[in-house]
Amino acid sequence: MKKVLVTGGSGLVGSHLIPLLRSKGYQVVLLSRKERKREGITTAKWDIDSGYIDEEALEGLYAIIHLAGAGIADERWTDARKKVIIDSRVKSAKLLHRALESRSDKPEVFISASGINYYGTKTTEKVYAETDPPSADFIGRCCVEWEAAADLFSPGSRVVKLRTGVVLSGAGGALEKIAKPVKMGFGAPLGSGKQYMPYIHISDLCEMYLHALEKNTVRGAYNAVNGDHQTNKSLTKAIAGALKKPLWLPNVPGFAMKLVFGELASILLGGSRASADKIQETGFTFKFDNLKAALADIYR
Ligand SMILES: NC(=O)c1ccc[n+]([C@@H]2O[C@H](COP(=O)([O-])OP(=O)(O)OC[C@H]3O[C@@H](n4cnc5c(N)ncnc54)[C@H](OP(=O)(O)O)[C@@H]3O)[C@@H](O)[C@H]2O)c1
């Protein structure tokens, strides 16, 4: 059995990915900051600030999937919060790297989450591809540091970075946040509503992690979005339609969003399109390549 360590596997993506990995015959170890109990899987602890990691969890690893990270949109981006957002992704990867340095049984594969906001939060008609440069704003810099920490594992391990868009799931995350006011009859597009929101159904994202794990020609950065270009307005409308709710309010003004959320509003109010070509060229196919199908599956 190949052993896969999943950091932050207790979250939205991990909770879907771990059962998938187990169904494919992998032995999974969940690495968490807390004592966790999960039937059928080994759990281990780490403490990123003190530099502690359960060494046993690192024995004989085939792969590491690095999902850990403090919620990007959970709190206003104060300087302290920005540090938590970066450290939870970067310091954590560096801790793993240090802990593995002296071992002969290094993992063959290291796969890290990254964000589609690598390219920034400007609203344009450009379709961003993996060869495009990162943006210089906070979120772009965060992704650059996150990916650079993943690259520390190369050349010893095959490194893959999945620049993830909004993950659509029925079990929480962004969709729940967008759908909540819609369900209450107060849904409205944000700002201009014209900002693109590259997205991916959680099943496709988890299949993409599996693809990255199993296909050894997959290496480097890939956009983890399905290439169906939806704006904030079209996405909000589609969610309202799927929930059979009307959308009658005017857009939430951008200035109000900035007042409430501060700099964090940038990721809610801006966004361009992103290409899904590169991952598809590796043989990956999306089950949910359009919003109607994705939402129908989630709200079935
Ligand atoms: N969901 C999305 O729409 C989306 C979009 C783009 C990128 N991503 C990225 O994909 C990864 C997985 O996403 P997700 O939605 O599953 O995230 P999530 O539900 O927020 O879970 C992330 C996990 O990270 C760990 N974590 C939280 N705060 C931490 C901290 N301060 N230090 C260390 N670990 C911490 C937690 O695990 P423990 O409590 O067990 O330690 C948590 O369960 C994240 O890195 C996220 O940024 C997600």
PDB file of N, CA and C and ligand atoms in Angstrom, residues 8-14 30-34 36 46 48 66-72 74 84 88-89 92 113-116 146 164-167 173-174 209, ligand 1:
ATOM      1  N   GLY A   8      -3.485  19.271   6.559  1.00  0.00           N
ATOM      2  CA  GLY A   8      -4.747  20.018   6.493  1.00  0.00           C
ATOM      3  C   GLY A   8      -5.876  19.191   5.891  1.00  0.00           C
ATOM      4  N   GLY A   9      -5.745  17.872   6.011  1.00  0.00           N
ATOM      5  CA  GLY A   9      -6.728  16.978   5.386  1.00  0.00           C
ATOM      6  C   GLY A   9      -8.081  16.964   6.076  1.00  0.00           C
ATOM      7  N   SER A  10      -8.176  17.709   7.187  1.00  0.00           N
ATOM      8  CA  SER A  10      -9.453  17.777   7.907  1.00  0.00           C
ATOM      9  C   SER A  10     -10.405  18.794   7.270  1.00  0.00           C
ATOM     10  N   GLY A  11      -9.915  19.558   6.302  1.00  0.00           N
ATOM     11  CA  GLY A  11     -10.728  20.635   5.717  1.00  0.00           C
ATOM     12  C   GLY A  11     -11.643  20.159   4.598  1.00  0.00           C
ATOM     13  N   LEU A  12     -12.166  21.134   3.872  1.00  0.00           N
ATOM     14  CA  LEU A  12     -13.151  20.856   2.816  1.00  0.00           C
ATOM     15  C   LEU A  12     -12.599  19.901   1.754  1.00  0.00           C
ATOM     16  N   VAL A  13     -11.446  20.217   1.215  1.00  0.00           N
ATOM     17  CA  VAL A  13     -10.885  19.409   0.127  1.00  0.00           C
ATOM     18  C   VAL A  13     -10.444  18.046   0.663  1.00  0.00           C
ATOM     19  N   GLY A  14      -9.741  18.065   1.794  1.00  0.00           N
ATOM     20  CA  GLY A  14      -9.246  16.817   2.371  1.00  0.00           C
ATOM     21  C   GLY A  14     -10.366  15.842   2.701  1.00  0.00           C
ATOM     22  N   LEU A  30      -3.335  11.533   8.066  1.00  0.00           N
ATOM     23  CA  LEU A  30      -3.807  12.925   8.123  1.00  0.00           C
ATOM     24  C   LEU A  30      -2.940  13.680   9.122  1.00  0.00           C
ATOM     25  N   LEU A  31      -2.309  14.746   8.663  1.00  0.00           N
ATOM     26  CA  LEU A  31      -1.460  15.551   9.547  1.00  0.00           C
ATOM     27  C   LEU A  31      -2.229  16.806   9.938  1.00  0.00           C
ATOM     28  N   SER A  32      -2.377  16.978  11.245  1.00  0.00           N
ATOM     29  CA  SER A  32      -3.246  18.051  11.734  1.00  0.00           C
ATOM     30  C   SER A  32      -2.614  18.764  12.926  1.00  0.00           C
ATOM     31  N   ARG A  33      -3.119  19.950  13.223  1.00  0.00           N
ATOM     32  CA  ARG A  33      -2.649  20.661  14.423  1.00  0.00           C
ATOM     33  C   ARG A  33      -3.326  20.112  15.669  1.00  0.00           C
ATOM     34  N   LYS A  34      -4.412  19.348  15.442  1.00  0.00           N
ATOM     35  CA  LYS A  34      -5.190  18.854  16.588  1.00  0.00           C
ATOM     36  C   LYS A  34      -5.211  17.334  16.611  1.00  0.00           C
ATOM     37  N   ARG A  36      -6.996  14.243  16.086  1.00  0.00           N
ATOM     38  CA  ARG A  36      -8.218  13.962  15.321  1.00  0.00           C
ATOM     39  C   ARG A  36      -8.427  12.465  15.235  1.00  0.00           C
ATOM     40  N   TRP A  46       1.222  18.011  14.160  1.00  0.00           N
ATOM     41  CA  TRP A  46       2.375  18.902  13.987  1.00  0.00           C
ATOM     42  C   TRP A  46       2.058  20.230  14.626  1.00  0.00           C
ATOM     43  N   ILE A  48       3.339  23.974  13.823  1.00  0.00           N
ATOM     44  CA  ILE A  48       4.173  24.705  12.872  1.00  0.00           C
ATOM     45  C   ILE A  48       5.021  25.767  13.578  1.00  0.00           C
ATOM     46  N   HIS A  66      -0.151  18.656   0.249  1.00  0.00           N
ATOM     47  CA  HIS A  66      -0.084  19.779   1.194  1.00  0.00           C
ATOM     48  C   HIS A  66      -1.299  20.696   0.994  1.00  0.00           C
ATOM     49  N   LEU A  67      -2.288  20.494   1.859  1.00  0.00           N
ATOM     50  CA  LEU A  67      -3.513  21.298   1.771  1.00  0.00           C
ATOM     51  C   LEU A  67      -3.602  22.333   2.894  1.00  0.00           C
ATOM     52  N   ALA A  68      -2.732  22.226   3.890  1.00  0.00           N
ATOM     53  CA  ALA A  68      -2.866  23.079   5.080  1.00  0.00           C
ATOM     54  C   ALA A  68      -2.787  24.560   4.727  1.00  0.00           C
ATOM     55  N   GLY A  69      -3.585  25.327   5.397  1.00  0.00           N
ATOM     56  CA  GLY A  69      -3.547  26.776   5.206  1.00  0.00           C
ATOM     57  C   GLY A  69      -4.718  27.441   5.902  1.00  0.00           C
ATOM     58  N   ALA A  70      -4.426  28.542   6.579  1.00  0.00           N
ATOM     59  CA  ALA A  70      -5.488  29.308   7.237  1.00  0.00           C
ATOM     60  C   ALA A  70      -6.395  29.912   6.166  1.00  0.00           C
ATOM     61  N   GLY A  71      -7.689  29.944   6.422  1.00  0.00           N
ATOM     62  CA  GLY A  71      -8.681  30.417   5.443  1.00  0.00           C
ATOM     63  C   GLY A  71      -8.341  31.809   4.903  1.00  0.00           C
ATOM     64  N   ILE A  72      -8.241  31.888   3.569  1.00  0.00           N
ATOM     65  CA  ILE A  72      -7.842  33.160   2.938  1.00  0.00           C
ATOM     66  C   ILE A  72      -8.926  34.225   3.132  1.00  0.00           C
ATOM     67  N   ASP A  74     -11.399  34.176   5.471  1.00  0.00           N
ATOM     68  CA  ASP A  74     -12.102  34.032   6.760  1.00  0.00           C
ATOM     69  C   ASP A  74     -12.094  35.306   7.600  1.00  0.00           C
ATOM     70  N   VAL A  84      -0.307  34.891   9.298  1.00  0.00           N
ATOM     71  CA  VAL A  84      -0.881  33.560   9.552  1.00  0.00           C
ATOM     72  C   VAL A  84      -1.171  32.853   8.212  1.00  0.00           C
ATOM     73  N   SER A  88       1.107  29.531   7.558  1.00  0.00           N
ATOM     74  CA  SER A  88       0.408  28.243   7.607  1.00  0.00           C
ATOM     75  C   SER A  88       0.650  27.424   6.337  1.00  0.00           C
ATOM     76  N   ARG A  89       1.012  28.090   5.258  1.00  0.00           N
ATOM     77  CA  ARG A  89       1.295  27.389   4.000  1.00  0.00           C
ATOM     78  C   ARG A  89       2.799  27.189   3.779  1.00  0.00           C
ATOM     79  N   SER A  92       4.920  25.778   7.144  1.00  0.00           N
ATOM     80  CA  SER A  92       4.525  24.375   7.296  1.00  0.00           C
ATOM     81  C   SER A  92       5.244  23.494   6.273  1.00  0.00           C
ATOM     82  N   ALA A 113      -1.444  22.528  -2.819  1.00  0.00           N
ATOM     83  CA  ALA A 113      -2.481  23.460  -3.265  1.00  0.00           C
ATOM     84  C   ALA A 113      -1.813  24.803  -3.521  1.00  0.00           C
ATOM     85  N   SER A 114      -2.359  25.558  -4.456  1.00  0.00           N
ATOM     86  CA  SER A 114      -1.998  26.964  -4.634  1.00  0.00           C
ATOM     87  C   SER A 114      -3.302  27.631  -5.076  1.00  0.00           C
ATOM     88  N   GLY A 115      -3.245  28.921  -5.341  1.00  0.00           N
ATOM     89  CA  GLY A 115      -4.492  29.623  -5.659  1.00  0.00           C
ATOM     90  C   GLY A 115      -4.480  30.228  -7.062  1.00  0.00           C
ATOM     91  N   ILE A 116      -5.641  30.291  -7.660  1.00  0.00           N
ATOM     92  CA  ILE A 116      -5.762  30.902  -8.996  1.00  0.00           C
ATOM     93  C   ILE A 116      -5.507  32.408  -8.900  1.00  0.00           C
ATOM     94  N   TRP A 146       4.167  30.279  -1.479  1.00  0.00           N
ATOM     95  CA  TRP A 146       3.572  28.944  -1.264  1.00  0.00           C
ATOM     96  C   TRP A 146       4.176  27.946  -2.266  1.00  0.00           C
ATOM     97  N   THR A 164      -5.702  26.609  -7.552  1.00  0.00           N
ATOM     98  CA  THR A 164      -7.107  26.259  -7.419  1.00  0.00           C
ATOM     99  C   THR A 164      -8.039  27.467  -7.476  1.00  0.00           C
ATOM    100  N   GLY A 165      -9.114  27.310  -8.224  1.00  0.00           N
ATOM    101  CA  GLY A 165     -10.157  28.340  -8.260  1.00  0.00           C
ATOM    102  C   GLY A 165     -11.163  28.087  -7.145  1.00  0.00           C
ATOM    103  N   VAL A 166     -12.297  28.755  -7.216  1.00  0.00           N
ATOM    104  CA  VAL A 166     -13.335  28.580  -6.197  1.00  0.00           C
ATOM    105  C   VAL A 166     -13.825  27.124  -6.250  1.00  0.00           C
ATOM    106  N   VAL A 167     -13.745  26.443  -5.116  1.00  0.00           N
ATOM    107  CA  VAL A 167     -14.146  25.029  -5.083  1.00  0.00           C
ATOM    108  C   VAL A 167     -15.639  24.943  -4.773  1.00  0.00           C
ATOM    109  N   GLY A 173     -17.564  25.802   2.323  1.00  0.00           N
ATOM    110  CA  GLY A 173     -16.686  26.584   1.453  1.00  0.00           C
ATOM    111  C   GLY A 173     -17.408  27.754   0.826  1.00  0.00           C
ATOM    112  N   ALA A 174     -16.877  28.210  -0.327  1.00  0.00           N
ATOM    113  CA  ALA A 174     -17.368  29.444  -0.954  1.00  0.00           C
ATOM    114  C   ALA A 174     -18.833  29.350  -1.372  1.00  0.00           C
ATOM    115  N   TYR A 209      -6.156  15.861  -8.080  1.00  0.00           N
ATOM    116  CA  TYR A 209      -5.091  15.477  -7.140  1.00  0.00           C
ATOM    117  C   TYR A 209      -4.660  14.036  -7.402  1.00  0.00           C
TER     118      TYR A 209
HETATM  119  N1  LIG B   1     -11.735  25.713  -1.038  1.00  0.00           N
HETATM  120  C1  LIG B   1     -11.400  26.590  -1.988  1.00  0.00           C
HETATM  121  O1  LIG B   1     -12.285  27.212  -2.634  1.00  0.00           O
HETATM  122  C2  LIG B   1      -9.951  26.822  -2.307  1.00  0.00           C
HETATM  123  C3  LIG B   1      -9.633  27.663  -3.377  1.00  0.00           C
HETATM  124  C4  LIG B   1      -8.305  27.910  -3.671  1.00  0.00           C
HETATM  125  C5  LIG B   1      -7.299  27.310  -2.913  1.00  0.00           C
HETATM  126  N2  LIG B   1      -7.644  26.490  -1.882  1.00  0.00           N
HETATM  127  C6  LIG B   1      -6.569  25.934  -1.050  1.00  0.00           C
HETATM  128  O2  LIG B   1      -6.644  24.520  -0.974  1.00  0.00           O
HETATM  129  C7  LIG B   1      -6.250  24.088   0.337  1.00  0.00           C
HETATM  130  C8  LIG B   1      -7.359  23.222   0.906  1.00  0.00           C
HETATM  131  O3  LIG B   1      -8.565  23.979   0.877  1.00  0.00           O
HETATM  132  P1  LIG B   1      -9.778  23.685   1.864  1.00  0.00           P
HETATM  133  O4  LIG B   1     -10.942  24.386   1.286  1.00  0.00           O
HETATM  134  O5  LIG B   1      -9.847  22.244   2.177  1.00  0.00           O
HETATM  135  O6  LIG B   1      -9.308  24.488   3.154  1.00  0.00           O
HETATM  136  P2  LIG B   1      -9.945  24.404   4.615  1.00  0.00           P
HETATM  137  O7  LIG B   1     -11.250  23.724   4.613  1.00  0.00           O
HETATM  138  O8  LIG B   1      -9.848  25.773   5.198  1.00  0.00           O
HETATM  139  O9  LIG B   1      -8.918  23.437   5.368  1.00  0.00           O
HETATM  140  C9  LIG B   1      -7.559  23.718   5.466  1.00  0.00           C
HETATM  141  C10 LIG B   1      -6.946  22.970   6.624  1.00  0.00           C
HETATM  142  O10 LIG B   1      -5.733  23.640   6.946  1.00  0.00           O
HETATM  143  C11 LIG B   1      -5.471  23.526   8.319  1.00  0.00           C
HETATM  144  N3  LIG B   1      -5.213  24.863   8.863  1.00  0.00           N
HETATM  145  C12 LIG B   1      -6.097  25.877   9.093  1.00  0.00           C
HETATM  146  N4  LIG B   1      -5.481  26.925   9.651  1.00  0.00           N
HETATM  147  C13 LIG B   1      -4.184  26.563   9.789  1.00  0.00           C
HETATM  148  C14 LIG B   1      -3.044  27.201  10.330  1.00  0.00           C
HETATM  149  N5  LIG B   1      -3.103  28.438  10.847  1.00  0.00           N
HETATM  150  N6  LIG B   1      -1.861  26.527  10.325  1.00  0.00           N
HETATM  151  C15 LIG B   1      -1.780  25.278   9.791  1.00  0.00           C
HETATM  152  N7  LIG B   1      -2.829  24.605   9.289  1.00  0.00           N
HETATM  153  C16 LIG B   1      -4.003  25.253   9.288  1.00  0.00           C
HETATM  154  C17 LIG B   1      -6.706  22.943   9.002  1.00  0.00           C
HETATM  155  O11 LIG B   1      -6.410  21.586   9.352  1.00  0.00           O
HETATM  156  P3  LIG B   1      -6.126  21.142  10.902  1.00  0.00           P
HETATM  157  O12 LIG B   1      -7.070  21.934  11.745  1.00  0.00           O
HETATM  158  O13 LIG B   1      -6.470  19.687  10.885  1.00  0.00           O
HETATM  159  O14 LIG B   1      -4.697  21.435  11.173  1.00  0.00           O
HETATM  160  C18 LIG B   1      -7.767  23.001   7.917  1.00  0.00           C
HETATM  161  O15 LIG B   1      -8.669  21.922   8.007  1.00  0.00           O
HETATM  162  C19 LIG B   1      -6.009  25.348   1.157  1.00  0.00           C
HETATM  163  O16 LIG B   1      -4.630  25.598   1.221  1.00  0.00           O
HETATM  164  C20 LIG B   1      -6.707  26.438   0.375  1.00  0.00           C
HETATM  165  O17 LIG B   1      -6.145  27.715   0.520  1.00  0.00           O
HETATM  166  C21 LIG B   1      -8.942  26.229  -1.566  1.00  0.00           C
END
